[in-house]
XYZ file of N, CA and C in Angstrom:
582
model
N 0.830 -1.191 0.000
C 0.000 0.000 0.000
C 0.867 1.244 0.000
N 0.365 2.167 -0.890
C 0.610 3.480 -1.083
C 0.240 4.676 -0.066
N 0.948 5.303 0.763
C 0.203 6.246 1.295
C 0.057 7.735 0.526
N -1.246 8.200 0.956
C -1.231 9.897 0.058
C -0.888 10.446 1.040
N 0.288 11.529 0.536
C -0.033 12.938 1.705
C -0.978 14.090 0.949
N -1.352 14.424 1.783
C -2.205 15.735 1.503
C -1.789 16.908 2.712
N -1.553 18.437 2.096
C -1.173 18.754 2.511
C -2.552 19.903 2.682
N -2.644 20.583 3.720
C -3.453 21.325 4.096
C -2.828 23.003 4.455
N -2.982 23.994 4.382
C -2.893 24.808 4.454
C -3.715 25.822 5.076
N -3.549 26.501 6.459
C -4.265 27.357 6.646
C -3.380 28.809 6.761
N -4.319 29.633 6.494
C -3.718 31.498 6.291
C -4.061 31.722 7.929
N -3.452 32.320 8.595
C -2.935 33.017 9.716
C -4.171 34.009 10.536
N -4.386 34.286 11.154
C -5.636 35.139 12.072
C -5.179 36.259 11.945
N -5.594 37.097 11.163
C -5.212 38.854 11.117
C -5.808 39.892 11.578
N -5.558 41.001 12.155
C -5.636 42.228 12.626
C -5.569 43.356 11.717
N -6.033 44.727 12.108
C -5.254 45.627 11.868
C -5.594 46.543 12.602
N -4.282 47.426 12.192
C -4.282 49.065 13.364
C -4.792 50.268 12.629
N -5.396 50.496 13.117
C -5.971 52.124 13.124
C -5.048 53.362 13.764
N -4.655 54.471 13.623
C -3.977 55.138 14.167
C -4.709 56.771 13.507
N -4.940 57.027 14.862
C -5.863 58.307 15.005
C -4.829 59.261 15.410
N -4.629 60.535 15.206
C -3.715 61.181 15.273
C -4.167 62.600 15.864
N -4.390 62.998 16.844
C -4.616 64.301 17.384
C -3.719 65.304 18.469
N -4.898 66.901 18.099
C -3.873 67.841 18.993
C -3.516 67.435 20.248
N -2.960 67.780 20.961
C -2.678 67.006 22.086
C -3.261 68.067 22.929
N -3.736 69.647 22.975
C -3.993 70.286 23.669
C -6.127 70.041 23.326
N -6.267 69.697 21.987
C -7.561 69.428 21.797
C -7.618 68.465 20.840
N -8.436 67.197 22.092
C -8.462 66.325 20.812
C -9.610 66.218 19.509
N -10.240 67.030 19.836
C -11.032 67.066 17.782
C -10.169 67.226 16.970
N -9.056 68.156 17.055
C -8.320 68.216 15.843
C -7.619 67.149 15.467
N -8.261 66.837 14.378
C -7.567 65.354 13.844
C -6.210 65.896 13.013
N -5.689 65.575 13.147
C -3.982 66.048 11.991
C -3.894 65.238 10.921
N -3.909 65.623 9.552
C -3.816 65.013 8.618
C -2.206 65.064 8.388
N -1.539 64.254 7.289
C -0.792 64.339 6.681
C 0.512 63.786 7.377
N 0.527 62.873 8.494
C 1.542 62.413 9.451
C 1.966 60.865 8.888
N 2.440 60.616 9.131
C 3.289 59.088 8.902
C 3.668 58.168 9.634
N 3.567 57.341 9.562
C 4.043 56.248 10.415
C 4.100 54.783 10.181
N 4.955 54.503 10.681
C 5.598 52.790 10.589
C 5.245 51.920 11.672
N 5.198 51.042 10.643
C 4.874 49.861 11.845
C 6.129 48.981 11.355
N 6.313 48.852 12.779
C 7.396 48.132 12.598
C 7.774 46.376 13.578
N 8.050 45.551 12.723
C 7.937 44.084 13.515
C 9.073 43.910 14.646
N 8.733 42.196 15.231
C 9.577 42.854 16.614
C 11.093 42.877 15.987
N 11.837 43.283 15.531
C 13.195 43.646 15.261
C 13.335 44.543 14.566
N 12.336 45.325 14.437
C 12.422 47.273 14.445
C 12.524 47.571 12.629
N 12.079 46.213 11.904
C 11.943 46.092 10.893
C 10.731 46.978 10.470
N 10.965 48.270 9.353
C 9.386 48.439 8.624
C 8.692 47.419 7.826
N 7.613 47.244 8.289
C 6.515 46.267 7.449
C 5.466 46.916 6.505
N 5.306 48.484 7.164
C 4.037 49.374 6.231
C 4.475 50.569 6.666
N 3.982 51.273 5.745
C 4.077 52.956 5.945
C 2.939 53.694 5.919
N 1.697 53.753 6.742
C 0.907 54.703 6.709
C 0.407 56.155 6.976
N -0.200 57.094 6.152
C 0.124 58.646 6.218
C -1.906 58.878 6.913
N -1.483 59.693 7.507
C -2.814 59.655 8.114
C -3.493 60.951 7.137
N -5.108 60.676 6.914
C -5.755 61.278 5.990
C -6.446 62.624 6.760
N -7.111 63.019 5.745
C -8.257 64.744 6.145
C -8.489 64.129 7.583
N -8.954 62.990 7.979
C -10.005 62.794 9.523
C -9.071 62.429 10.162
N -7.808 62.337 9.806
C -6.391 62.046 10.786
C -6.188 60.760 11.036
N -6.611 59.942 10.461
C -6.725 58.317 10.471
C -6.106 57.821 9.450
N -5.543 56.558 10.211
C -4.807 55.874 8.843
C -5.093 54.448 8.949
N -5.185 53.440 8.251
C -5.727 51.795 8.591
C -4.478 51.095 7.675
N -3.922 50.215 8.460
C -2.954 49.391 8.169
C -3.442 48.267 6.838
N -2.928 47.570 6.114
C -3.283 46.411 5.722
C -3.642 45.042 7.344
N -4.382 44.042 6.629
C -4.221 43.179 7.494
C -3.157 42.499 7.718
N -3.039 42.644 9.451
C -1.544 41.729 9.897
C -1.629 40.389 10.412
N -0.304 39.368 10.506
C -0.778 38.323 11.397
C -0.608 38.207 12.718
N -1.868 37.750 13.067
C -2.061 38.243 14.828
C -1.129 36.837 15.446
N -1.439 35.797 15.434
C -0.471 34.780 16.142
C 1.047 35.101 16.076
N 1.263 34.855 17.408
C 2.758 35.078 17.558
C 3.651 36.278 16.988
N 2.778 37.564 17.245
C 3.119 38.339 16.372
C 3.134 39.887 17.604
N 3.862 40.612 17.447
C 4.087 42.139 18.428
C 4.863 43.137 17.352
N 3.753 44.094 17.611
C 4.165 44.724 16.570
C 4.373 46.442 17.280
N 5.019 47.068 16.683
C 5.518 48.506 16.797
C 4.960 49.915 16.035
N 4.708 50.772 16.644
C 4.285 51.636 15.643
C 4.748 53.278 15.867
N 5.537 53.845 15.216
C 6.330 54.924 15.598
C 5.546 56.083 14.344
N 6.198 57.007 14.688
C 5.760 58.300 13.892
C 7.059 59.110 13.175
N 6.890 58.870 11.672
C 8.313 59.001 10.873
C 8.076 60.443 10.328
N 7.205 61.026 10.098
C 6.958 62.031 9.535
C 5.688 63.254 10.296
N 6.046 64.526 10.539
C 5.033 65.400 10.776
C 4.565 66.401 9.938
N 3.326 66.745 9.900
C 3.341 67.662 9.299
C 4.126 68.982 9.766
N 4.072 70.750 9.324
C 4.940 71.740 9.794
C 4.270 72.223 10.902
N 2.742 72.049 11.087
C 2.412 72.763 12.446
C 2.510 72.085 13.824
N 3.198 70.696 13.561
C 3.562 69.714 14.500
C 4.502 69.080 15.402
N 5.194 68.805 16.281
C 6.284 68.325 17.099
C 6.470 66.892 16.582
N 7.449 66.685 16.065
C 7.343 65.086 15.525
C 7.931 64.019 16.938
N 6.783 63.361 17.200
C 6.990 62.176 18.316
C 7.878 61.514 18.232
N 8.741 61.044 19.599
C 9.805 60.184 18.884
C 9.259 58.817 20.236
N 8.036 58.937 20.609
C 7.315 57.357 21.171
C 7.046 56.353 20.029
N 7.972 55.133 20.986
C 7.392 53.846 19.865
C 6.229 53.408 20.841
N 5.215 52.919 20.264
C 4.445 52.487 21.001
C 4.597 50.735 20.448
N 4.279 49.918 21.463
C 4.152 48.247 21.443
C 2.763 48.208 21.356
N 2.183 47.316 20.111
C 1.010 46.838 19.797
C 1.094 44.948 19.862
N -0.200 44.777 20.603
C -0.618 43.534 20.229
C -2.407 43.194 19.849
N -2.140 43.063 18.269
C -3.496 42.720 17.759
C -4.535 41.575 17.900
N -5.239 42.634 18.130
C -6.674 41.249 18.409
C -7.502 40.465 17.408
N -7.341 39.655 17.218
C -8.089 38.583 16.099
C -9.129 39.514 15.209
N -8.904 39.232 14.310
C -10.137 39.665 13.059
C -10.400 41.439 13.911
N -9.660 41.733 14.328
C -9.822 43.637 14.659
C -9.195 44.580 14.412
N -9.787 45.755 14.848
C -9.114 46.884 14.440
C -8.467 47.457 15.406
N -7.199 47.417 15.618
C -6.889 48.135 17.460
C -6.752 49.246 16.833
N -7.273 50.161 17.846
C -7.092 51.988 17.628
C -5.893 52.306 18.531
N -5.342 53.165 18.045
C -4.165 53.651 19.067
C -4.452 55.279 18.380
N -3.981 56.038 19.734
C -4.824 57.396 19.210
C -3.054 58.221 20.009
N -2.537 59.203 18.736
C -1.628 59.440 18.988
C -1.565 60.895 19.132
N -0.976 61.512 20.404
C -1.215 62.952 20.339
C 0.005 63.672 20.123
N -0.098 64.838 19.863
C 0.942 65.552 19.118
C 0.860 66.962 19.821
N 2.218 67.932 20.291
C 2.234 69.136 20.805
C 2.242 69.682 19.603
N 1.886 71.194 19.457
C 1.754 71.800 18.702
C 3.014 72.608 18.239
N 4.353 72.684 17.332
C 4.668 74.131 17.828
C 4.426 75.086 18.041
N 5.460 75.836 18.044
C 5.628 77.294 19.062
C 6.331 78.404 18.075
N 5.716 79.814 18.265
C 6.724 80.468 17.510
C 6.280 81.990 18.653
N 7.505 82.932 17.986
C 7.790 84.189 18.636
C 6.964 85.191 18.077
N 5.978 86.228 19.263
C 5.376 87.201 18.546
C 5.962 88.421 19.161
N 6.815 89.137 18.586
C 7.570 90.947 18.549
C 6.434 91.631 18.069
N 5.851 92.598 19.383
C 5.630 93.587 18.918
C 6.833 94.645 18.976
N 6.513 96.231 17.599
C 7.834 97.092 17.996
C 6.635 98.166 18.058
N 6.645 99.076 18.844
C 6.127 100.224 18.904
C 6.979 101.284 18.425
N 6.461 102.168 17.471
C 7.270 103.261 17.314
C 6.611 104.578 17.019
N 6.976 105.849 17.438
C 5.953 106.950 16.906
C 5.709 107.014 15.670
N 4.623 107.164 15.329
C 3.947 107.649 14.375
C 4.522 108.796 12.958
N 4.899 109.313 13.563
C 5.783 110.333 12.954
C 7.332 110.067 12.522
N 8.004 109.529 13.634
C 9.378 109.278 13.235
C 9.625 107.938 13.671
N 9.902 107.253 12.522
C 10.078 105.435 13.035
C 11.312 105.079 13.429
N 12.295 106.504 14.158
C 13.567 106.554 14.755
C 13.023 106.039 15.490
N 12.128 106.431 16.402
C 11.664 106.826 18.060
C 10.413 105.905 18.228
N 11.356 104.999 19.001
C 10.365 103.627 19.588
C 10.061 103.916 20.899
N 8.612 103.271 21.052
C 8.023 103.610 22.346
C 8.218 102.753 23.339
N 8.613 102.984 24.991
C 8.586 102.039 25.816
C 7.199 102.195 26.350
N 6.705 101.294 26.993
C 5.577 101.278 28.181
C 4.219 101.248 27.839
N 4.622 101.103 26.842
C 3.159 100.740 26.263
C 1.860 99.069 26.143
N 1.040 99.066 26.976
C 0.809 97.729 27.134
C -0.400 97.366 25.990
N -0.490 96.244 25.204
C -0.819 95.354 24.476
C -1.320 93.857 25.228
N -2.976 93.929 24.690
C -3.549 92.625 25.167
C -3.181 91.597 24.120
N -2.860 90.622 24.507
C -2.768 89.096 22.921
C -3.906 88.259 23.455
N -4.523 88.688 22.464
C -5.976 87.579 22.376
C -5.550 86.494 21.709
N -6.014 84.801 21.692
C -6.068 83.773 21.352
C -7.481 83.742 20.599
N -7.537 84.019 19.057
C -9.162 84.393 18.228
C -9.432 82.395 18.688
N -8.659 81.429 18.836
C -8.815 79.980 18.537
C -10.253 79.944 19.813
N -9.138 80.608 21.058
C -10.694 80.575 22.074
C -10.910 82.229 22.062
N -10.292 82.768 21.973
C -11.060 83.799 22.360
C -10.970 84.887 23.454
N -10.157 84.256 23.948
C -9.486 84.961 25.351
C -8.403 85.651 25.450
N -8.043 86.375 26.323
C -6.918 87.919 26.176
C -6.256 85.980 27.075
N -4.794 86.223 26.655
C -3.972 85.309 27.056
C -2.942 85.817 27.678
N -2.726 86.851 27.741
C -1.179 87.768 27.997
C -1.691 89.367 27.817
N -1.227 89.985 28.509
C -0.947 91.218 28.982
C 0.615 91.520 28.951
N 1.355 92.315 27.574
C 2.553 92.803 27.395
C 2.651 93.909 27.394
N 4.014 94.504 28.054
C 4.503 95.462 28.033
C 6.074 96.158 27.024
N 5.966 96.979 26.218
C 7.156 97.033 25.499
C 8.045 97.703 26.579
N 9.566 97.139 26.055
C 10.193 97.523 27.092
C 11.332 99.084 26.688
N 12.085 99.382 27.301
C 12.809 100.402 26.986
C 13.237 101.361 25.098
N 13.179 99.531 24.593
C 13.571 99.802 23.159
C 12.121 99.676 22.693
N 11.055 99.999 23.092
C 10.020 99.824 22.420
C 9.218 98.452 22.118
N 9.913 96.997 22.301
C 9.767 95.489 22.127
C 9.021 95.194 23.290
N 7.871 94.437 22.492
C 7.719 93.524 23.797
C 7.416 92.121 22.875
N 7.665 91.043 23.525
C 8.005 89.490 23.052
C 7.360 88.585 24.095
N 6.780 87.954 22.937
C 5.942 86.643 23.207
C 6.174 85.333 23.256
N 7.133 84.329 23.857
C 7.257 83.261 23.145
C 5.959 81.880 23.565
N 6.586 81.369 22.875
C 5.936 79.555 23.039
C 4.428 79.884 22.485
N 4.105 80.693 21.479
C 2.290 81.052 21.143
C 2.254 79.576 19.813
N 1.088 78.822 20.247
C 1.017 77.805 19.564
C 0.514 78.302 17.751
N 1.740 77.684 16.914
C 1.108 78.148 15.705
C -0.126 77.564 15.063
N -0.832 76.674 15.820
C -1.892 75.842 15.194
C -3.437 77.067 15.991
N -3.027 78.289 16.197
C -3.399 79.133 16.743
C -3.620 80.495 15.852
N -4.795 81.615 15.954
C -4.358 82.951 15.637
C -4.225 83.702 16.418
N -3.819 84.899 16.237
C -4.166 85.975 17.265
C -4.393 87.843 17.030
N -4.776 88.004 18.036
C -5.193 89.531 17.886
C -4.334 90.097 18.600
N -3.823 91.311 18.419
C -3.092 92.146 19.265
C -3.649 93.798 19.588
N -4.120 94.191 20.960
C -4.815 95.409 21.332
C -4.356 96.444 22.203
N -3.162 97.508 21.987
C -3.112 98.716 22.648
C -4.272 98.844 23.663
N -4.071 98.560 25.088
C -4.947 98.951 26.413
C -3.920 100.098 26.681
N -2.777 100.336 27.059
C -2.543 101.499 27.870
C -0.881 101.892 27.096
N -1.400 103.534 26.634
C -0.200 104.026 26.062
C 0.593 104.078 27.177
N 1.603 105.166 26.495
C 2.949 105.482 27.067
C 1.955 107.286 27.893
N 2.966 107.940 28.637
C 2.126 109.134 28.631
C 2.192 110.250 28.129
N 3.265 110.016 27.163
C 3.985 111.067 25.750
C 2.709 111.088 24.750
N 1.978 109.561 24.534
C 1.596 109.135 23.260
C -0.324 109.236 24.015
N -1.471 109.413 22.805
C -2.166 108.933 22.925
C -2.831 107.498 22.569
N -3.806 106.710 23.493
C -3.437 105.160 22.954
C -4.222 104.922 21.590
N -3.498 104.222 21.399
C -4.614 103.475 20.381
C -5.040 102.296 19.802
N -6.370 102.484 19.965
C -7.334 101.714 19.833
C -7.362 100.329 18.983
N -6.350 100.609 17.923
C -6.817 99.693 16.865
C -6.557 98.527 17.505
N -7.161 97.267 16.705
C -7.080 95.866 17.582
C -6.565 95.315 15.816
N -5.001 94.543 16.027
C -4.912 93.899 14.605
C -5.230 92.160 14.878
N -5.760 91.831 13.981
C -6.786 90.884 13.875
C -5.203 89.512 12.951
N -6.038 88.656 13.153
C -5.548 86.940 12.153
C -3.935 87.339 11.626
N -3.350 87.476 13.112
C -2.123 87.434 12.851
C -1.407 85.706 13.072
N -0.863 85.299 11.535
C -1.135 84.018 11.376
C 1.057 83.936 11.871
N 0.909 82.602 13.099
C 2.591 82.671 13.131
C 3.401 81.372 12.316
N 4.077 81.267 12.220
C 4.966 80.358 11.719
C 6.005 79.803 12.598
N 5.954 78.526 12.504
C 7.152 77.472 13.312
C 8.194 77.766 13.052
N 8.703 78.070 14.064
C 10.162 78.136 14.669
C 10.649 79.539 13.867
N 9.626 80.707 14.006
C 10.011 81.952 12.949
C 9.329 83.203 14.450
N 10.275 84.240 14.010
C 9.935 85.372 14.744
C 9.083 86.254 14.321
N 7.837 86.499 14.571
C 6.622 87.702 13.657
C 6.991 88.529 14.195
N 6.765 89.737 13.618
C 7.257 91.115 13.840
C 5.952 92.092 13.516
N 5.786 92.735 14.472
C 4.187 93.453 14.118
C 4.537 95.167 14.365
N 4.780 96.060 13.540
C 4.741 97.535 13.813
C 4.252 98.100 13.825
């Protein structure tokens, strides 16, 4: 007698990851346009996913048996702090694990320069300026320019706008009023407002 083999084959129990990507100061804001790897246990890339408009990105299916997987953040967008957490994943049969990743915002510098009106030699000290946050809405800071006329803002989140409002002149100058509106900042850049 002859024996048959027959060979049987089964495909593996798969998962996949979801990776939600938000502000870290508010999480509705979903962040589009971020990246990330998953990576197997020996720090190998297996996929590269970029997270979309709703800040989500979905892996292909992985295999869940005997399997630990990694998932880091390779790319940020410019209004973002790029993470350098790996996080350790272990997938659950036929699912979707969510891992929800938050992100600081940067930061940039807001200079006001006060100077008279008349001669833009002659910069004003002592003059105080409210900085409204238009995002909520609220006076956030109360500045004063100093001797050379400057007064400086740091760490104002650029995923942010703001307003800037003359409350109390100098007592040379009369104040004024104007309030400048959607002053938009830029990462890791100094705005300059005269």
């Amino acid at each position: 007698d002859k024996a048959t083999t027959i060979q049987i084959e089964n495909e593996k129990i798969k998962g996949q990851i979801r990776v939600i990507k938000v502000d870290a100061e508010d999480n509705k804001v979903l962040i589009p346009g971020v990246e990330f790897e998953i990576l197997d246990k020996d720090m190998n890339i297996i996929e590269v996913l970029t997270t979309d408009e709703t800040g989500e990105a979905i892996s292909s299916e992985l295999p869940v048996v005997d399997e630990i997987y990694y998932l880091r953040e390779s790319k940020n967008n410019d209004l973002y702090q790029l993470s350098d957490e790996i996080i350790e994943i272990e997938l659950k049969a036929n699912e979707i694990t969510d891992i929800v990743f938050e992100n600081e915002a940067k930061t940039a510098q807001l200079q006001i320069i006060k100077k008279d009106s008349e001669d833009n030699n002659i910069f004003i000290p002592d003059t105080e300026f409210e900085v409204i946050d238009e995002t909520t809405n609220e006076v956030i800071r109360i500045v004063a320019t100093n001797e050379n006329g400057i007064a400086v803002m740091d760490n104002l989140k650029v995923t942010h706008s703001y307003s800037i409002r003359e409350v109390k002149s100098n007592n040379k100058y009369k104040l004024n009023g104007e309030t400048i509106t959607n002053i938009i900042l830029k990462p890791d850049e100094i705005t300059n407002i005269t």
